[in-house]
XYZ file of C-alpha atoms in Angstrom:
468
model
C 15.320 29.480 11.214
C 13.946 26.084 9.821
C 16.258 23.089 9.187
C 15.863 22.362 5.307
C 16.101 18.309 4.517
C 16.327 17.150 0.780
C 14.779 13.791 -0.058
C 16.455 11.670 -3.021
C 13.683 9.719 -4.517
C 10.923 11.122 -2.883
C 8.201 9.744 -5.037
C 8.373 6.325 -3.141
C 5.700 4.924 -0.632
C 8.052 5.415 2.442
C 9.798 8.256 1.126
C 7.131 10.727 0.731
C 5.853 9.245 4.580
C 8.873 10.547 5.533
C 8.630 13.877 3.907
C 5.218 14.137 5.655
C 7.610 13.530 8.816
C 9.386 16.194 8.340
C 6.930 18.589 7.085
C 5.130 18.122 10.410
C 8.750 18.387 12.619
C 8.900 22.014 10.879
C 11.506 21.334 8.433
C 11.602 22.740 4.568
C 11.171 19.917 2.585
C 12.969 19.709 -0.581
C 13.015 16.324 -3.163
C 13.785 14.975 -6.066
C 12.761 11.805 -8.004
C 12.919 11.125 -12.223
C 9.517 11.765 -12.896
C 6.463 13.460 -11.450
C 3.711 11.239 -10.194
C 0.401 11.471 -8.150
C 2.379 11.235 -5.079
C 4.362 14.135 -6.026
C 1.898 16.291 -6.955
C 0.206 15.456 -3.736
C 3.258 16.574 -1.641
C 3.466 19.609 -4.104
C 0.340 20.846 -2.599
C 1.215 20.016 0.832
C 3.860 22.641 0.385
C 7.150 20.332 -0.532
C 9.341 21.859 -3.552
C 9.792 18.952 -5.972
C 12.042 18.098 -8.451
C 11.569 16.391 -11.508
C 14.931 15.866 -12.588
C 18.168 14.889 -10.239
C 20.596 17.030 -10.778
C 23.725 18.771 -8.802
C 21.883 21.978 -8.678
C 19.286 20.827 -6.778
C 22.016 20.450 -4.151
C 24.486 23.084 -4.662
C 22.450 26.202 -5.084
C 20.496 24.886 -1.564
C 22.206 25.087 1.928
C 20.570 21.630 3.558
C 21.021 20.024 6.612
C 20.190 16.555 5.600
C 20.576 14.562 2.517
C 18.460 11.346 2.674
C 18.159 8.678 0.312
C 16.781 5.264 -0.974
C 18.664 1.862 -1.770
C 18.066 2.028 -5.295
C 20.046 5.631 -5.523
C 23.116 4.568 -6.913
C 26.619 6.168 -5.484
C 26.978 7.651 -9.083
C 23.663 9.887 -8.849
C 24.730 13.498 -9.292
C 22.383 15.055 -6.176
C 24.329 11.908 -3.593
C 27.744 13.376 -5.308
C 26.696 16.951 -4.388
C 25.482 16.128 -0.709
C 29.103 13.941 -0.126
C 30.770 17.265 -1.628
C 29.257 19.708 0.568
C 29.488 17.913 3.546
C 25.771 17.169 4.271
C 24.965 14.738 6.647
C 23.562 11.966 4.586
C 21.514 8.654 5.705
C 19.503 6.350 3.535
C 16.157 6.053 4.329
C 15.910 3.038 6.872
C 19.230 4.672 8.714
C 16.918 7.959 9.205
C 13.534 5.655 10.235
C 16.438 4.068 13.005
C 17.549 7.531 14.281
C 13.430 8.473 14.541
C 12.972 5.083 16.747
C 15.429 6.224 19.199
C 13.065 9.109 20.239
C 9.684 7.055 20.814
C 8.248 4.047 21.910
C 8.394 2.169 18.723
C 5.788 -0.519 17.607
C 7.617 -1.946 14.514
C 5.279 -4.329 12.741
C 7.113 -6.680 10.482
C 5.794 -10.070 8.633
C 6.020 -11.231 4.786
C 2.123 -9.445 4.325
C -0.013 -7.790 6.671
C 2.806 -4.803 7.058
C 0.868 -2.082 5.991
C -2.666 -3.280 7.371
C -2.023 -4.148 10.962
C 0.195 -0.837 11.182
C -2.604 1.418 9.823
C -4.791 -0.481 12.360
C -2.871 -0.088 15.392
C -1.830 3.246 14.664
C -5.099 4.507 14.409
C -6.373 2.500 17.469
C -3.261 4.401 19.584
C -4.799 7.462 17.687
C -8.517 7.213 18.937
C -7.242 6.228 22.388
C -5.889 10.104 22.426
C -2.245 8.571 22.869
C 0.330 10.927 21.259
C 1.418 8.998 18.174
C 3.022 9.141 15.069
C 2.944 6.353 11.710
C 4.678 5.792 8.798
C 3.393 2.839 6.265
C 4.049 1.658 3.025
C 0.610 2.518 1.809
C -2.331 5.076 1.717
C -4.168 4.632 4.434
C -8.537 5.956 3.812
C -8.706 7.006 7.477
C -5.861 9.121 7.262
C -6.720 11.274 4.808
C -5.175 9.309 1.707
C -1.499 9.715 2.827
C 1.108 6.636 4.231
C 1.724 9.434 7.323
C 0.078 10.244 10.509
C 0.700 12.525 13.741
C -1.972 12.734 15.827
C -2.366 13.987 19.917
C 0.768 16.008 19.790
C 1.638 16.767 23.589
C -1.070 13.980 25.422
C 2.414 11.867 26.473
C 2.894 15.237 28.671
C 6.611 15.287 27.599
C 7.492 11.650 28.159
C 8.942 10.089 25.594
C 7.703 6.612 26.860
C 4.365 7.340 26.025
C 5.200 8.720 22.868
C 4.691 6.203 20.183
C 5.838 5.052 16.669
C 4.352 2.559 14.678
C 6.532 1.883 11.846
C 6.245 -1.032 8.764
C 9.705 -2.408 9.350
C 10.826 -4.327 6.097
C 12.811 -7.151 5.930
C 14.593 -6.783 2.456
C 18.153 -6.488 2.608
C 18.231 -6.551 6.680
C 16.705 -2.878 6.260
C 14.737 -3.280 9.673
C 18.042 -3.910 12.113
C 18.038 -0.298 11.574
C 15.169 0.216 14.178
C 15.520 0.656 17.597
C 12.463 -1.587 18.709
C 10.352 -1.490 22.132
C 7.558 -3.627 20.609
C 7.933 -6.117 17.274
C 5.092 -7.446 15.936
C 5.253 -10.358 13.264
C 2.466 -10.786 11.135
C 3.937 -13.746 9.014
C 7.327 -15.648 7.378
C 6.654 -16.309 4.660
C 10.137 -16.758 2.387
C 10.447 -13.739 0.292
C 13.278 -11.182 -1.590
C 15.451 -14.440 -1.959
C 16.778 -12.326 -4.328
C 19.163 -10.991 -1.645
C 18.520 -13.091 0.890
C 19.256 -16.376 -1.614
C 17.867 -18.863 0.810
C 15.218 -19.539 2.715
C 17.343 -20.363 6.076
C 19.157 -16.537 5.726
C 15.605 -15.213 5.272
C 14.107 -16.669 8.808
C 17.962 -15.685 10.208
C 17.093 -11.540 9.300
C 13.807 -12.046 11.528
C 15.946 -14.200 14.413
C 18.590 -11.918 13.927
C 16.244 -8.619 14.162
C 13.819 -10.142 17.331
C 16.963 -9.972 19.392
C 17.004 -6.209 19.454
C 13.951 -6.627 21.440
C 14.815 -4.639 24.711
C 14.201 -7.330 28.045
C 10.436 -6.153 28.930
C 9.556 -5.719 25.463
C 6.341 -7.057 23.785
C 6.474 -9.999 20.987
C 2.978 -10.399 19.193
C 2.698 -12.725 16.555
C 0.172 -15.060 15.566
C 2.890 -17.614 14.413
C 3.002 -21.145 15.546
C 4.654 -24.374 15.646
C 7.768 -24.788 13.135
C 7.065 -21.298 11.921
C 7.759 -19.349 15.251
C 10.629 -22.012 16.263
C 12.644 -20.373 12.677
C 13.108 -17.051 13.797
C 12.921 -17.247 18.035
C 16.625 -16.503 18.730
C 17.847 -18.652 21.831
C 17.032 -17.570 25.219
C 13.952 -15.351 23.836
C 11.978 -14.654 26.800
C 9.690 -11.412 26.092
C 6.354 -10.567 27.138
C 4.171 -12.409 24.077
C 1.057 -11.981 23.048
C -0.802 -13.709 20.193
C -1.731 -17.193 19.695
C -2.278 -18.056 23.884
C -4.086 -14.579 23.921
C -6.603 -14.972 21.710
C -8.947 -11.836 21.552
C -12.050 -12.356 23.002
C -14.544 -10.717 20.256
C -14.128 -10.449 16.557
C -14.656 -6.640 15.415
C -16.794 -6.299 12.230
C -14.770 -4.632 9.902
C -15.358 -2.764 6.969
C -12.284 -3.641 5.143
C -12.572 -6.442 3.136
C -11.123 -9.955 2.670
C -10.812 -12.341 5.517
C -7.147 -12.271 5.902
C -7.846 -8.669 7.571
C -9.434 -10.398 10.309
C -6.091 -11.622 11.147
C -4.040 -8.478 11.128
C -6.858 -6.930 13.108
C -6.498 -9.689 16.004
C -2.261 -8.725 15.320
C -3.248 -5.387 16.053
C -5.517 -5.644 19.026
C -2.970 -7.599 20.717
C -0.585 -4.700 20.268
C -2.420 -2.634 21.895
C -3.555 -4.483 24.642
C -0.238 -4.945 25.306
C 0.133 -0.814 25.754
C -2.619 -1.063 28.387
C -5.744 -0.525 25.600
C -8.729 -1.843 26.750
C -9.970 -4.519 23.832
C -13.291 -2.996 23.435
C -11.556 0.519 22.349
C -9.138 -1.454 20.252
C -12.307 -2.929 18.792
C -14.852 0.196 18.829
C -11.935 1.754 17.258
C -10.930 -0.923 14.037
C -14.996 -1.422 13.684
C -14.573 2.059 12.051
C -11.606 1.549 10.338
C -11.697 1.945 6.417
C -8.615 0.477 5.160
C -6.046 0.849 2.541
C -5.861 1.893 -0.944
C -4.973 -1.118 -2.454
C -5.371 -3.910 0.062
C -8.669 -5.692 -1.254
C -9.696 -1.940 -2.487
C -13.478 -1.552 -4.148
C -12.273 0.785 -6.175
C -15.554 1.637 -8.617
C -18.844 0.007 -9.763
C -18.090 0.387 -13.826
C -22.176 -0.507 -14.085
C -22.516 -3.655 -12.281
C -18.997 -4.615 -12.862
C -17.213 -4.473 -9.558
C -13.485 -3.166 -9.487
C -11.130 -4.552 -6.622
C -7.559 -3.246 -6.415
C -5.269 -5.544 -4.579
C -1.262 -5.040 -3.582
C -0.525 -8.356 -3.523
C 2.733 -10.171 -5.243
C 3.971 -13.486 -3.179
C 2.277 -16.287 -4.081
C 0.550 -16.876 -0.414
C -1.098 -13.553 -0.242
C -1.943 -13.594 -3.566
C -3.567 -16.787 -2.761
C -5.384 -15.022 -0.220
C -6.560 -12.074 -1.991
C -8.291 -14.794 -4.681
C -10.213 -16.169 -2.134
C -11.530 -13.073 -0.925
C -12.568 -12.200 -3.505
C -13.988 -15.555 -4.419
C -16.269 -15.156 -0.995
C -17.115 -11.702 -2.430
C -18.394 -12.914 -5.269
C -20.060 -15.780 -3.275
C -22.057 -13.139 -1.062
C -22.944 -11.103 -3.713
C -24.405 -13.621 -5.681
C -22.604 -12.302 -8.584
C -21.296 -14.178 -11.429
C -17.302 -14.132 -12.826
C -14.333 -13.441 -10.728
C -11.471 -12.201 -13.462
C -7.890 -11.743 -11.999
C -5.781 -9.291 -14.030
C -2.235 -10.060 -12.159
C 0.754 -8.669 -13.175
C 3.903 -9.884 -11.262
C 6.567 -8.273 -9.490
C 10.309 -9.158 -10.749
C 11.407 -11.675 -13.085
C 13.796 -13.024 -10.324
C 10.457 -13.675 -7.535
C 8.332 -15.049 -9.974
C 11.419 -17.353 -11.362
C 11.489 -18.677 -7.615
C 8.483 -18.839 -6.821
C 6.940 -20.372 -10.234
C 5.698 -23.539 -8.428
C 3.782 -21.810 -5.966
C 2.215 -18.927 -7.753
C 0.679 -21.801 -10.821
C -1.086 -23.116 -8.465
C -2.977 -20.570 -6.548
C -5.515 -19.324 -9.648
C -8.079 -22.217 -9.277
C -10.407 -19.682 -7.506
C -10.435 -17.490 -10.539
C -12.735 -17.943 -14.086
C -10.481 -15.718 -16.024
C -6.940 -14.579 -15.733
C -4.692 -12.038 -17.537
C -1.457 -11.512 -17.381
C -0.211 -7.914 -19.029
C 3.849 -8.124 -18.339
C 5.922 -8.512 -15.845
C 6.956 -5.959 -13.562
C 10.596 -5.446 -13.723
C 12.541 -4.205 -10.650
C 15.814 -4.966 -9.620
C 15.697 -7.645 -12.103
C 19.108 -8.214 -13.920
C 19.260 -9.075 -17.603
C 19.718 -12.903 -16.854
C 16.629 -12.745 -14.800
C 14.395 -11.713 -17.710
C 16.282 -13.727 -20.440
C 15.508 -17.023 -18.270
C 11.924 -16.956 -17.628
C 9.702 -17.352 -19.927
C 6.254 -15.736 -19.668
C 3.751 -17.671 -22.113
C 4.944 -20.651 -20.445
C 4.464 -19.672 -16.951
C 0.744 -18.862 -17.704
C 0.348 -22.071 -20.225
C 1.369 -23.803 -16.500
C -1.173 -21.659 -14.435
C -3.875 -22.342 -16.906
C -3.188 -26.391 -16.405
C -3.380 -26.433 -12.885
C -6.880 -24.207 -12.748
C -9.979 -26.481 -12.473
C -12.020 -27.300 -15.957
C -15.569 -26.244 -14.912
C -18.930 -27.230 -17.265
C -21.059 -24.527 -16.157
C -23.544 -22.678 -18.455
C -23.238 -19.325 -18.946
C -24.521 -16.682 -21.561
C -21.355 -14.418 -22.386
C -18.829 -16.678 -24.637
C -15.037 -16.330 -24.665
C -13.978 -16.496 -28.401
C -16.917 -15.799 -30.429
C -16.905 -12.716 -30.996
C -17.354 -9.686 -28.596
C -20.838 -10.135 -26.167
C -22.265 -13.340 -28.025
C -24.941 -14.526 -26.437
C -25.950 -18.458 -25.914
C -25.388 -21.373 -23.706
C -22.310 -23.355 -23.731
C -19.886 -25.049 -21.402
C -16.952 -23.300 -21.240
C -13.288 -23.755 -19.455
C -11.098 -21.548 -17.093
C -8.558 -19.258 -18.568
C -5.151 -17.931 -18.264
C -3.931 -15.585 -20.825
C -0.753 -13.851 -21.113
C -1.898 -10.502 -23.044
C 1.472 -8.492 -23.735
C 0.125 -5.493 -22.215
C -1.947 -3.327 -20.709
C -4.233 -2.335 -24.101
C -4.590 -5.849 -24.811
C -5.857 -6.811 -21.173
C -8.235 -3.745 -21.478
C -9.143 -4.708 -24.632
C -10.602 -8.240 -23.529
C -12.097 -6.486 -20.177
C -14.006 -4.219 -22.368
C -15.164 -7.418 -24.504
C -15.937 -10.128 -22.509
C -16.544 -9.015 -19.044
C -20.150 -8.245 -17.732
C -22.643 -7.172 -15.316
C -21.758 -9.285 -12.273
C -18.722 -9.837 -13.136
C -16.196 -9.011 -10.252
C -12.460 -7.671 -11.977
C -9.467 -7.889 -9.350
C -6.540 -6.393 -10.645
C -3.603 -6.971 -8.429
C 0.582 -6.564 -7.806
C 2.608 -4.133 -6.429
C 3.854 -2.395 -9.659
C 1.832 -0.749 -11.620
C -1.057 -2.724 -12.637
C -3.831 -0.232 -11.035
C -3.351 1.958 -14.283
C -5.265 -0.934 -15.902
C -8.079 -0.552 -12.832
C -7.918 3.225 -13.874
C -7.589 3.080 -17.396
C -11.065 0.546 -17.168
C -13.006 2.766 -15.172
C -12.097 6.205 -17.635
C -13.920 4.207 -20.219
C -16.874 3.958 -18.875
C -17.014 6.943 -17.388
């Protein structure tokens, strides 16, 4: 008879991963989460019963072996009381990725960005080298069929569980990845981040210090990082086998993802695997066919000639990143305006980060703002920022250009004419508004990224419906 494992929150990137986990271990997969979503109805058809209310029954009329369940379940949530009162073994969802670790050789790829990308990309390198591997990411992944899970080779390690692998995005926020049992760490980048737990920027670089010494003695260390960057989180007496910046890849694969910061979690990922005894032409052969991630520099649609990106990012450097990509885009193309429609993620982030994020829009023509993106934001966090005058500062620091151009901002939808005409920031106080002035004022050869990590793609979505 099948073990039956209920998820708590199961509509969540890693969540529903791991109810792909368990739907390919032979479990029945049972979850809950407030609300149905495209995720859910996904793992609806991939035979998981679903939930879309949290309630004690879910629990109580079910006998389950396992109760898992996210940080942001609170101890007061009527399914978590029901588990604790029948007795069911219950682990959040970074204790269960731990206990998984234990049973492979696990890859965990950490870094500020990149998490999701050089995961994918090492996973499925491990996967076209016919090694028996399993993933779990924090995103959809296009060569995986859409889904944030992958098993692939089942029985090539011949039963031993050191050629068995696990590639797993291993997150930083609240210490979550000193759950996993590491035999391989890559770091992609440090970038200071979540200082809403972590509070400073010295207890940030301590989690990674803290989490590289559960790197086994003849484990592998790739990173990229140099300098001042990698001396912040090398705990003392480090001494691994490391590959990265002294083992620089010999060719470039031509990718078919977009946006030049890919190139770097490629060379991240190639090292990986050369470091599991992959030959660098495979790793290569096998990323040059690589189609990326839903939402990591994403061509979404062609609404006529106006080109859609979708884009994940929300810290101020890889935001920064994603603008110039999309800047060379444009560049290429020869096409004409680059919009950025950026919503950002938590009150508290963008509060410490204001400095940094006003100044990395000068890239951009045209940028909206809808709203913030609240999550785990108290009420003092929202009360203290204010909004019109974080994008009155963005708009300041992008560059005045005299340019001429036919289509012109504030006279009137789609007059025509010459003019010279400024850079923009605009707060727009939602998503209508923002669609509003897309529908307006942007035009063939125009190029619209719309980009965060909440959910600012239903503008993307909303756009292309439309037209359509």
């Amino acid at each position: 008879m099948s073990k039956k494992v209920f998820l708590c929150g199961i509509g969540g990137n890693g969540m529903s991963a791991l109810a792909r986990y368990f739907l390919s271990e032979n479990y029945e997969v049972f979850g809950s989460d407030i609300e149905d979503s495209a995720i859910t109805d996904n793992l609806k058809k991939e035979g998981i019963t679903f939930f879309n209310e949290q309630k004690s029954e879910n629990i109580t009329e079910n006998n389950f072996d396992l109760f898992i369940y996210t940080e942001a379940i609170p101890e007061t949530n009527p399914e978590f009381l029901a588990a604790k009162n029948k007795k069911i073994e219950t682990k959040k969802y970074f204790e269960m990725i731990g206990e998984i670790s234990k049973n492979y050789y696990t890859i965990a790829v950490s870094g500020s960005h990149g998490k999701s990308s050089t995961a994918s990309m090492l996973a499925t390198i491990l996967r076209d080298s016919e090694k028996e591997v399993i993933s779990i990411v924090g995103a959809n992944i296009h060569d995986w069929g859409g889904k944030n899970f992958m098993k692939a080779n089942e029985g090539a390690s011949d039963g031993m569980p050191t050629k068995k692998y696990f590639v797993v995005e291993a997150c930083e926020y609240r210490d979550s990845f000193l759950n996993i049992e590491p035999n391989s760490i890559v770091v992609t980048n440090t970038d200071p981040d979540h200082l809403d737990y972590f509070e400073t920027e010295e207890n940030y670089f301590a989690s990674f210090k803290k989490f590289l010494t559960k790197l086994p003695q003849f484990g592998s260390f790739i990173s990229f990082l140099q300098g001042e960057n990698i001396m912040k989180i090398l705990p003392e007496n480090f001494h691994p086998r490391k590959y990265g910046a002294e083992n620089s890849i010999d060719e470039v694969p031509t990718l078919q993802v977009l946006g030049s910061f890919q190139k770097l979690n490629a060379a991240c990922a190639i090292e990986a695997a050369k470091a599991l005894k992959i030959s660098e032409k495979d790793a290569i052969a096998s990323l040059e066919k690589y189609k990326g991630l839903a939402r990591r520099f994403d061509i979404v649609a062609k609404v006529g000639n106006i080109t859609i990106i979708n884009d994940y990012a929300h810290h101020p450097t890889s935001l920064k990143m994603a603008i110039h990509s999309a800047r060379e885009y444009v560049k290429a193309n020869k096409l004409k305006k680059l919009w950025v429609v950026f919503q950002p993620h938590q009150y508290s982030r963008t509060r410490s980060f204001e400095s940094k994020f006003i100044t990395v829009f000068k890239e951009a023509d045209e940028v909206l703002i809808p709203n913030i993106f609240e999550s785990r934001d108290t009420q003092d966090d929202i009360l203290k920022f204010d909004i019109q005058e974080f994008v009155t500062k963005i708009e300041a620091d992008m560059t005045y250009v005299e340019k001429k151009r036919s289509n012109v901002w504030g006279r009137g939808p789609k007059k025509r004419g010459q003019i010279f005409y400024k850079k923009q920031a605009r707060f727009t106080n939602g998503f209508e508004n923002t669609l509003k002035i897309l529908d307006d004022y942007a035009y063939d050869g125009d190029v619209v990224l719309v980009i965060g990590a909440g959910d600012v793609h239903k503008i993307s979505e909303a756009f292309i419906d439309s037209k359509s």
